Short mmCIF file of C-alpha atoms and ligand atoms in Angstrom, two decimals:
data_model
loop_
_atom_site.label_atom_id
_atom_site.label_comp_id
_atom_site.label_asym_id
_atom_site.label_seq_id
_atom_site.Cartn_x
_atom_site.Cartn_y
_atom_site.Cartn_z
CA MET P 8 28.77 45.03 16.57
CA ALA P 9 30.25 47.23 19.44
CA ASN P 10 28.11 49.89 20.98
CA SER P 11 30.18 53.04 21.48
CA SER P 12 28.99 53.80 24.91
CA ARG P 13 29.37 50.22 26.29
CA ASN P 14 32.51 48.32 27.24
CA ARG P 15 32.72 44.65 26.20
CA LYS P 16 34.89 42.27 28.41
CA ILE P 17 35.74 38.69 28.11
CA LEU P 18 35.48 36.60 31.43
CA PHE P 19 37.06 33.33 32.30
CA ALA P 20 33.89 31.00 32.54
CA LYS P 21 35.35 27.66 33.74
CA ARG P 22 38.66 25.74 34.03
CA PRO P 23 39.41 23.46 31.02
CA GLN P 24 40.45 19.98 31.10
CA GLY P 25 42.49 19.30 28.03
CA MET P 26 42.19 21.69 24.98
CA PRO P 27 40.05 24.94 25.84
CA ASP P 28 37.24 26.06 23.60
CA GLU P 29 34.72 28.96 23.44
CA SER P 30 32.71 27.56 26.35
CA HIS P 31 35.52 28.41 28.71
CA PHE P 32 35.13 32.14 28.04
CA LYS P 33 32.02 34.52 28.38
CA MET P 34 31.44 37.95 26.78
CA MET P 35 29.74 40.57 29.06
CA GLU P 36 28.95 44.24 28.48
CA GLU P 37 28.97 47.23 30.92
CA GLU P 38 28.89 50.89 30.90
CA ILE P 39 32.38 52.52 29.97
CA PRO P 40 33.76 53.06 33.51
CA GLU P 41 34.37 56.54 35.11
CA ILE P 42 37.83 57.42 36.38
CA HIS P 43 38.80 58.87 39.64
CA GLU P 44 41.73 61.04 40.73
CA GLY P 45 45.14 59.32 39.77
CA GLU P 46 43.47 57.13 37.11
CA VAL P 47 43.41 56.84 33.35
CA LEU P 48 40.88 55.50 30.94
CA ILE P 49 42.56 53.26 28.25
CA ARG P 50 40.94 52.37 24.90
CA SER P 51 42.32 49.08 23.71
CA LEU P 52 43.75 49.12 20.23
CA TYR P 53 45.65 45.89 19.97
CA LEU P 54 45.43 42.83 22.31
CA SER P 55 47.99 40.07 22.57
CA VAL P 56 47.05 36.32 22.84
CA ASP P 57 49.89 34.18 24.32
CA PRO P 58 50.36 30.56 25.08
CA TYR P 59 51.36 31.19 28.72
CA MET P 60 47.64 32.14 29.43
CA ARG P 61 46.78 28.49 29.07
CA GLY P 62 48.78 27.86 32.16
CA ARG P 63 46.93 30.54 34.06
CA MET P 64 43.63 28.74 33.23
CA SER P 65 44.71 25.87 35.25
CA ASP P 66 44.80 25.96 39.17
CA ALA P 67 47.91 24.02 39.41
CA LYS P 68 50.66 25.65 41.30
CA SER P 69 52.86 27.89 39.06
CA TYR P 70 54.88 31.00 38.87
CA ALA P 71 51.82 33.04 38.14
CA GLU P 72 48.54 33.13 40.02
CA PRO P 73 45.66 31.25 38.17
CA TYR P 74 42.98 33.31 36.55
CA GLU P 75 39.88 33.48 38.74
CA VAL P 76 36.81 31.95 37.32
CA GLY P 77 34.10 34.61 36.70
CA LYS P 78 36.71 37.38 36.44
CA PRO P 79 38.01 38.97 33.25
CA PHE P 80 40.86 37.42 31.38
CA ILE P 81 44.08 39.34 31.68
CA GLY P 82 46.66 39.91 28.94
CA GLY P 83 49.01 42.25 27.14
CA ILE P 84 47.17 45.28 25.51
CA VAL P 85 48.37 48.35 23.71
CA GLY P 86 45.91 51.13 24.11
CA LYS P 87 45.45 54.96 24.03
CA VAL P 88 44.82 57.07 26.97
CA THR P 89 41.42 58.75 26.25
CA LYS P 90 40.85 60.52 29.73
CA SER P 91 43.46 61.16 32.30
CA LYS P 92 43.40 62.20 36.04
CA ASN P 93 46.90 61.06 36.37
CA PRO P 94 49.66 63.65 35.77
CA ARG P 95 52.13 60.90 34.43
CA PHE P 96 49.69 60.12 31.41
CA GLN P 97 48.55 62.54 28.78
CA GLU P 98 45.28 61.92 26.85
CA GLY P 99 46.38 60.64 23.32
CA GLN P 100 49.51 58.85 24.82
CA PHE P 101 50.01 55.25 23.88
CA VAL P 102 50.49 52.68 26.74
CA GLU P 103 51.09 49.07 27.17
CA GLY P 104 50.24 46.76 30.18
CA ARG P 105 48.77 43.58 31.45
CA LEU P 106 45.07 44.59 31.52
CA GLU P 107 41.71 43.05 31.24
CA TRP P 108 40.46 41.60 27.96
CA ALA P 109 38.16 44.55 27.48
CA GLU P 110 37.58 47.47 25.16
CA TYR P 111 38.31 49.89 27.85
CA ASN P 112 40.41 49.60 30.97
CA VAL P 113 40.79 51.83 34.04
CA SER P 114 44.40 51.99 35.43
CA ASP P 115 46.10 53.91 38.19
CA GLY P 116 49.31 53.85 36.14
CA SER P 117 51.00 51.16 38.18
CA ASP P 118 50.47 48.40 35.66
CA ILE P 119 51.04 50.33 32.44
CA ARG P 120 54.14 51.73 30.58
CA LYS P 121 54.37 54.50 28.09
CA VAL P 122 54.89 53.17 24.44
CA ASN P 123 57.42 55.38 22.60
CA PRO P 124 56.16 55.34 18.86
CA GLU P 125 59.55 56.47 17.76
CA TRP P 126 61.06 52.97 18.84
CA GLY P 127 58.86 51.20 16.38
CA PRO P 128 55.13 50.74 15.46
CA ILE P 129 53.04 50.69 18.59
CA THR P 130 52.17 46.98 18.10
CA THR P 131 55.75 45.99 18.61
CA ALA P 132 55.25 46.81 22.23
CA LEU P 133 53.55 43.48 22.34
CA HIS P 134 56.30 41.43 20.69
CA VAL P 135 59.78 42.49 19.53
CA LEU P 136 59.75 45.42 22.00
CA GLY P 137 57.82 43.61 24.60
CA MET P 138 57.52 40.40 26.50
CA PRO P 139 58.24 37.96 23.69
CA GLY P 140 61.30 40.03 22.60
CA LEU P 141 62.66 40.12 26.11
CA THR P 142 61.98 36.35 26.42
CA ALA P 143 64.03 35.59 23.33
CA TYR P 144 66.74 38.05 24.32
CA PHE P 145 67.29 36.90 27.91
CA GLY P 146 66.87 33.28 27.30
CA LEU P 147 69.22 33.17 24.35
CA MET P 148 71.80 35.55 25.57
CA LEU P 149 71.86 34.81 29.36
CA ILE P 150 71.28 31.15 29.33
CA GLY P 151 72.01 29.86 25.83
CA GLN P 152 75.22 32.24 25.45
CA PRO P 153 75.71 31.42 21.80
CA LYS P 154 79.18 31.75 20.43
CA GLU P 155 80.26 32.47 16.74
CA GLY P 156 80.07 29.28 14.69
CA GLU P 157 78.01 27.38 17.08
CA THR P 158 74.73 25.61 16.05
CA VAL P 159 71.59 26.90 17.66
CA VAL P 160 68.32 25.05 17.26
CA VAL P 161 64.95 26.75 18.07
CA SER P 162 61.62 24.99 18.27
CA GLY P 163 58.35 26.91 17.95
CA ALA P 164 60.55 28.80 15.44
CA SER P 165 58.04 30.65 13.43
CA GLY P 166 56.27 32.11 16.43
CA ALA P 167 56.62 35.43 18.36
CA VAL P 168 59.65 34.26 20.55
CA GLY P 169 61.14 31.71 18.06
CA THR P 170 61.63 34.22 15.13
CA ILE P 171 63.43 36.57 17.40
CA VAL P 172 65.61 33.95 18.95
CA GLY P 173 66.77 32.75 15.48
CA GLN P 174 67.53 36.31 14.31
CA ILE P 175 69.62 37.04 17.36
CA ALA P 176 71.46 33.94 17.00
CA LYS P 177 72.17 34.91 13.29
CA ILE P 178 73.28 38.30 14.58
CA LYS P 179 75.79 36.34 16.86
CA CYS P 180 77.07 34.57 13.69
CA CYS P 181 75.69 31.10 14.58
CA ARG P 182 74.36 28.40 12.37
CA VAL P 183 70.52 28.51 12.96
CA VAL P 184 68.03 25.75 12.54
CA GLY P 185 64.28 26.42 13.07
CA ILE P 186 61.65 23.73 13.74
CA ALA P 187 57.99 24.62 12.78
CA GLY P 188 54.74 22.97 11.90
CA ALA P 189 54.35 23.80 8.31
CA ASP P 190 56.20 24.37 4.97
CA ASP P 191 55.10 27.93 4.59
CA LYS P 192 56.46 28.65 8.14
CA CYS P 193 59.81 26.88 7.17
CA ARG P 194 60.13 28.99 4.10
CA TYR P 195 59.63 32.12 5.88
CA LEU P 196 62.41 31.25 8.38
CA THR P 197 64.89 30.45 5.67
CA GLU P 198 63.80 32.76 2.85
CA GLU P 199 62.93 35.92 4.87
CA LEU P 200 64.69 35.64 8.23
CA GLY P 201 67.89 34.12 7.19
CA PHE P 202 67.82 30.85 9.14
CA ASP P 203 70.25 28.31 7.61
CA ALA P 204 67.79 25.36 7.68
CA ALA P 205 64.25 24.74 8.80
CA ILE P 206 62.52 21.45 9.69
CA ASN P 207 58.78 20.82 9.40
CA TYR P 208 58.10 18.64 12.45
CA LYS P 209 54.83 17.67 11.20
CA SER P 210 55.91 16.25 7.84
CA ALA P 211 59.39 14.89 8.66
CA GLU P 212 59.40 11.18 8.34
CA ASN P 213 62.26 10.74 10.88
CA LEU P 214 62.62 13.88 13.04
CA ARG P 215 65.98 12.67 14.63
CA LYS P 216 67.33 12.05 11.22
CA ALA P 217 66.12 15.47 10.08
CA VAL P 218 67.88 17.19 13.12
CA LYS P 219 71.05 15.15 12.36
CA GLU P 220 71.07 16.32 8.62
CA ALA P 221 70.31 19.95 9.58
CA CYS P 222 72.95 20.07 12.20
CA PRO P 223 76.07 18.12 11.00
CA ALA P 224 78.09 19.58 13.60
CA GLY P 225 75.61 18.70 16.40
CA VAL P 226 73.73 21.07 18.57
CA ASP P 227 75.31 23.64 20.93
CA VAL P 228 72.27 25.65 21.94
CA TYR P 229 68.71 24.28 22.01
CA PHE P 230 66.09 27.09 22.64
CA ASP P 231 63.04 24.98 23.44
CA ASN P 232 59.54 26.52 23.09
CA VAL P 233 57.49 23.21 22.55
CA GLY P 234 58.93 20.21 24.26
CA GLY P 235 57.70 16.68 23.69
CA LYS P 236 58.77 14.65 20.68
CA VAL P 237 60.45 17.62 19.05
CA SER P 238 62.75 18.06 22.08
CA ASP P 239 63.35 14.35 22.07
CA ALA P 240 64.83 14.54 18.65
CA VAL P 241 66.94 17.60 19.34
CA MET P 242 68.25 16.28 22.59
CA SER P 243 69.76 13.26 20.86
CA ARG P 244 72.19 15.59 19.03
CA ILE P 245 73.40 17.78 21.78
CA ASN P 246 77.13 18.44 21.87
CA PHE P 247 79.70 18.59 24.75
CA GLN P 248 78.90 21.46 26.89
CA SER P 249 75.75 22.30 25.15
CA ARG P 250 72.89 24.55 26.67
CA THR P 251 69.30 23.87 26.50
CA VAL P 252 67.04 26.72 27.24
CA ILE P 253 63.60 25.79 28.50
CA CYS P 254 61.38 28.64 27.53
CA GLY P 255 58.04 26.88 26.77
CA GLN P 256 56.40 23.49 26.37
CA ILE P 257 53.45 24.18 24.33
CA SER P 258 53.01 20.70 23.12
CA GLN P 259 52.27 19.61 26.68
CA TYR P 260 49.83 22.48 27.80
CA ASN P 261 46.61 20.81 26.71
CA LEU P 262 47.38 17.17 27.61
CA GLU P 263 45.16 15.67 30.19
CA LYS P 264 47.87 13.20 31.31
CA PRO P 265 51.67 14.02 31.32
CA GLU P 266 53.66 12.52 28.45
CA LEU P 267 56.52 10.39 29.33
CA GLY P 268 59.74 10.74 27.26
CA PRO P 269 63.25 9.61 27.30
CA ARG P 270 65.17 10.44 30.42
CA VAL P 271 67.82 12.86 29.41
CA ALA P 272 69.79 13.04 32.70
CA GLY P 273 72.44 10.67 31.57
CA GLN P 274 72.95 12.70 28.29
CA LEU P 275 73.39 15.91 30.08
CA LEU P 276 75.84 14.23 32.41
CA THR P 277 78.00 12.63 29.69
CA THR P 278 78.00 15.88 27.63
CA SER P 279 78.60 18.19 30.55
CA SER P 280 75.65 20.02 29.37
CA LEU P 281 73.22 22.63 30.95
CA MET P 282 69.50 22.64 30.89
CA LYS P 283 67.74 25.62 32.42
CA GLY P 284 64.23 26.76 32.71
CA PHE P 285 63.33 30.46 33.14
CA ILE P 286 60.55 32.91 33.20
CA VAL P 287 61.10 36.28 31.48
CA SER P 288 60.24 38.23 34.73
CA ASP P 289 63.26 36.49 36.33
CA TYR P 290 65.39 39.13 34.50
CA ALA P 291 63.09 42.11 34.90
CA GLU P 292 65.95 44.16 36.25
CA HIS P 293 67.55 44.04 32.69
CA ASN P 294 64.28 44.94 30.82
CA LYS P 295 65.64 48.46 29.90
CA GLU P 296 68.97 47.30 28.40
CA GLY P 297 67.20 44.49 26.59
CA LEU P 298 64.62 46.85 25.09
CA ILE P 299 67.38 49.34 24.05
CA GLN P 300 69.29 46.51 22.32
CA LEU P 301 66.16 45.04 20.55
CA SER P 302 64.99 48.56 19.36
CA GLU P 303 68.50 49.16 17.87
CA TRP P 304 68.41 45.82 16.02
CA LEU P 305 64.89 46.58 14.84
CA LYS P 306 65.92 50.06 13.60
CA GLU P 307 69.00 48.62 11.81
CA GLY P 308 66.65 46.00 10.06
CA ARG P 309 68.46 43.14 11.67
CA ILE P 310 65.40 41.94 13.29
CA LYS P 311 62.41 41.53 11.21
CA TYR P 312 58.90 40.60 12.39
CA ARG P 313 55.50 39.40 11.01
CA GLU P 314 52.18 40.10 12.77
CA ASN P 315 49.14 37.71 12.31
CA ILE P 316 46.25 40.10 12.95
CA VAL P 317 42.79 39.01 13.58
CA GLU P 318 40.23 41.92 13.54
CA GLY P 319 37.64 42.43 16.07
CA PHE P 320 37.39 42.04 19.84
CA GLU P 321 34.65 39.43 19.44
CA ASN P 322 37.37 37.19 17.68
CA THR P 323 39.87 37.36 20.50
CA VAL P 324 39.00 33.85 21.96
CA ASP P 325 39.39 32.24 18.56
CA ALA P 326 42.71 33.93 18.02
CA PHE P 327 43.93 32.54 21.24
CA LEU P 328 42.75 29.07 20.47
CA GLY P 329 44.45 29.43 17.16
CA LEU P 330 47.90 29.41 18.86
CA PHE P 331 47.31 25.80 19.70
CA ARG P 332 46.30 24.97 16.02
CA GLY P 333 49.47 26.72 14.70
CA ASP P 334 47.49 29.42 12.80
CA ASN P 335 50.00 32.09 13.37
CA ILE P 336 53.25 32.93 11.65
CA GLY P 337 54.92 35.55 13.71
CA LYS P 338 53.10 37.28 16.61
CA GLN P 339 49.33 36.79 16.94
CA LEU P 340 47.38 39.95 17.66
CA VAL P 341 43.86 41.14 17.79
CA LYS P 342 43.06 44.44 16.40
CA ILE P 343 40.20 46.04 18.47
CA VAL P 344 39.97 49.47 16.72
CA ASP P 345 42.02 51.78 14.40
N1 NAP S 406 59.52 31.45 29.75
C1 NAP S 406 58.88 32.57 29.51
O1 NAP S 406 58.90 33.57 30.15
C2 NAP S 406 58.15 32.65 28.21
C3 NAP S 406 57.66 33.87 27.64
C4 NAP S 406 56.86 33.85 26.63
C5 NAP S 406 56.61 32.69 25.83
N2 NAP S 406 56.88 31.39 26.47
C6 NAP S 406 56.75 30.19 25.72
O2 NAP S 406 57.38 30.29 24.54
C7 NAP S 406 56.66 29.46 23.61
C8 NAP S 406 56.31 30.28 22.35
O3 NAP S 406 55.46 31.30 22.72
P1 NAP S 406 55.01 32.36 21.56
O4 NAP S 406 54.33 33.42 22.32
O5 NAP S 406 56.17 32.77 20.75
O6 NAP S 406 54.02 31.56 20.78
P2 NAP S 406 54.00 31.43 19.06
O7 NAP S 406 55.16 30.52 18.88
O8 NAP S 406 53.86 32.73 18.49
O9 NAP S 406 52.57 30.67 18.97
C9 NAP S 406 52.46 29.31 19.27
C10 NAP S 406 52.99 28.18 18.23
O10 NAP S 406 53.35 27.01 18.87
C11 NAP S 406 53.20 26.06 18.03
N3 NAP S 406 52.60 24.87 18.60
C12 NAP S 406 51.21 24.83 18.98
N4 NAP S 406 50.95 23.60 19.39
C13 NAP S 406 52.09 22.82 19.33
C14 NAP S 406 52.35 21.44 19.64
N5 NAP S 406 51.56 20.70 20.08
N6 NAP S 406 53.65 21.09 19.24
C15 NAP S 406 54.61 21.97 18.80
N7 NAP S 406 54.28 23.18 18.44
C16 NAP S 406 53.09 23.68 18.79
C17 NAP S 406 52.45 26.53 16.81
O11 NAP S 406 53.32 26.54 15.63
P3 NAP S 406 53.68 25.22 14.79
O12 NAP S 406 52.87 25.43 13.52
O13 NAP S 406 55.22 25.42 14.51
O14 NAP S 406 53.26 23.94 15.52
C18 NAP S 406 52.00 27.90 17.17
O15 NAP S 406 51.93 28.76 16.01
C19 NAP S 406 55.38 29.03 24.31
O16 NAP S 406 55.58 27.80 24.87
C20 NAP S 406 55.26 29.94 25.45
O17 NAP S 406 54.51 29.47 26.54
C21 NAP S 406 57.73 31.42 27.62
#
């Protein structure tokens, strides 16, 4: 149970080989910090767990600095300013930022943004109106460039990014096929989000055949969140001048040895196709326009979302590990306090 005068934090305890578990994290407690001139104290309300964090647990060279062993884990948090000595932020204001996995954070204001509750519930700053929403929007619109009538396939379809990709592709009048790991996830995609078809990659007897049946006109845009065998099946159906957007490779993140698959260069060559990886921050200069568009679609009800909420700061690590078990439909969040 939380002690109201204390601040609990989760530290990165050691680097994992393969699948991480609770032993790679450590809970510690300290006094709630004091703030100095120019700073704010933020009470964490909701915390986001995201697959990219697994990459930062490794010390392999990547686009983001590895987490430091012994230091707090960092991630997206929506919180409330409870004390302010910074004229830009008032007490009671909601903010979002990449902060320490802690019940309280001190910020000088450079790593947080104000959350406007008129745009949507404050939790949406961690998904539709935040990093996953912008990832879906930039990846699909700027790289995938879907055109009316085309077939768009998205893997990891029932998660934070995938659900938004599929709905934007529907707004753009495409045939949308989602690939996910459970029947209830597939039903959610077709019955609630308007996807045209969904494939359960875990139960499909022949994934290539399932993709062929769901995409009778082939695949024009493949938005890849997972990689591995799912992608092998989709890539076998790409069309002339198709675009493959490499957003994530979650099926590979916990492997101890790299997995070898088909070599797709020949297929890209003979179909004059594009395959491009990206990181959401590549397009940071477009964040504002992306958020305005996403908030309009959200208000119009053209983008829907679901949140998978785990209650209690002490359950943060398990919520994070659940991403790799496929526990979530929609965005996985941890609720720290009301
Ligand atoms: N490029 C960027 O800037 C950027 C930004 C954000 C996210 N991403 C990437 O986008 C992907 C989706 O992120 P998200 O935040 O939306 O996560 P998410 O989809 O909400 O959650 C992860 C989901 O991945 C699926 N999964 C887990 N292990 C898998 C495996 N071995 N094979 C296939 N699917 C597996 C699970 O669903 P199932 O039940 O369907 O297996 C799980 O629910 C991740 O790869 C992430 O790293 C990239």
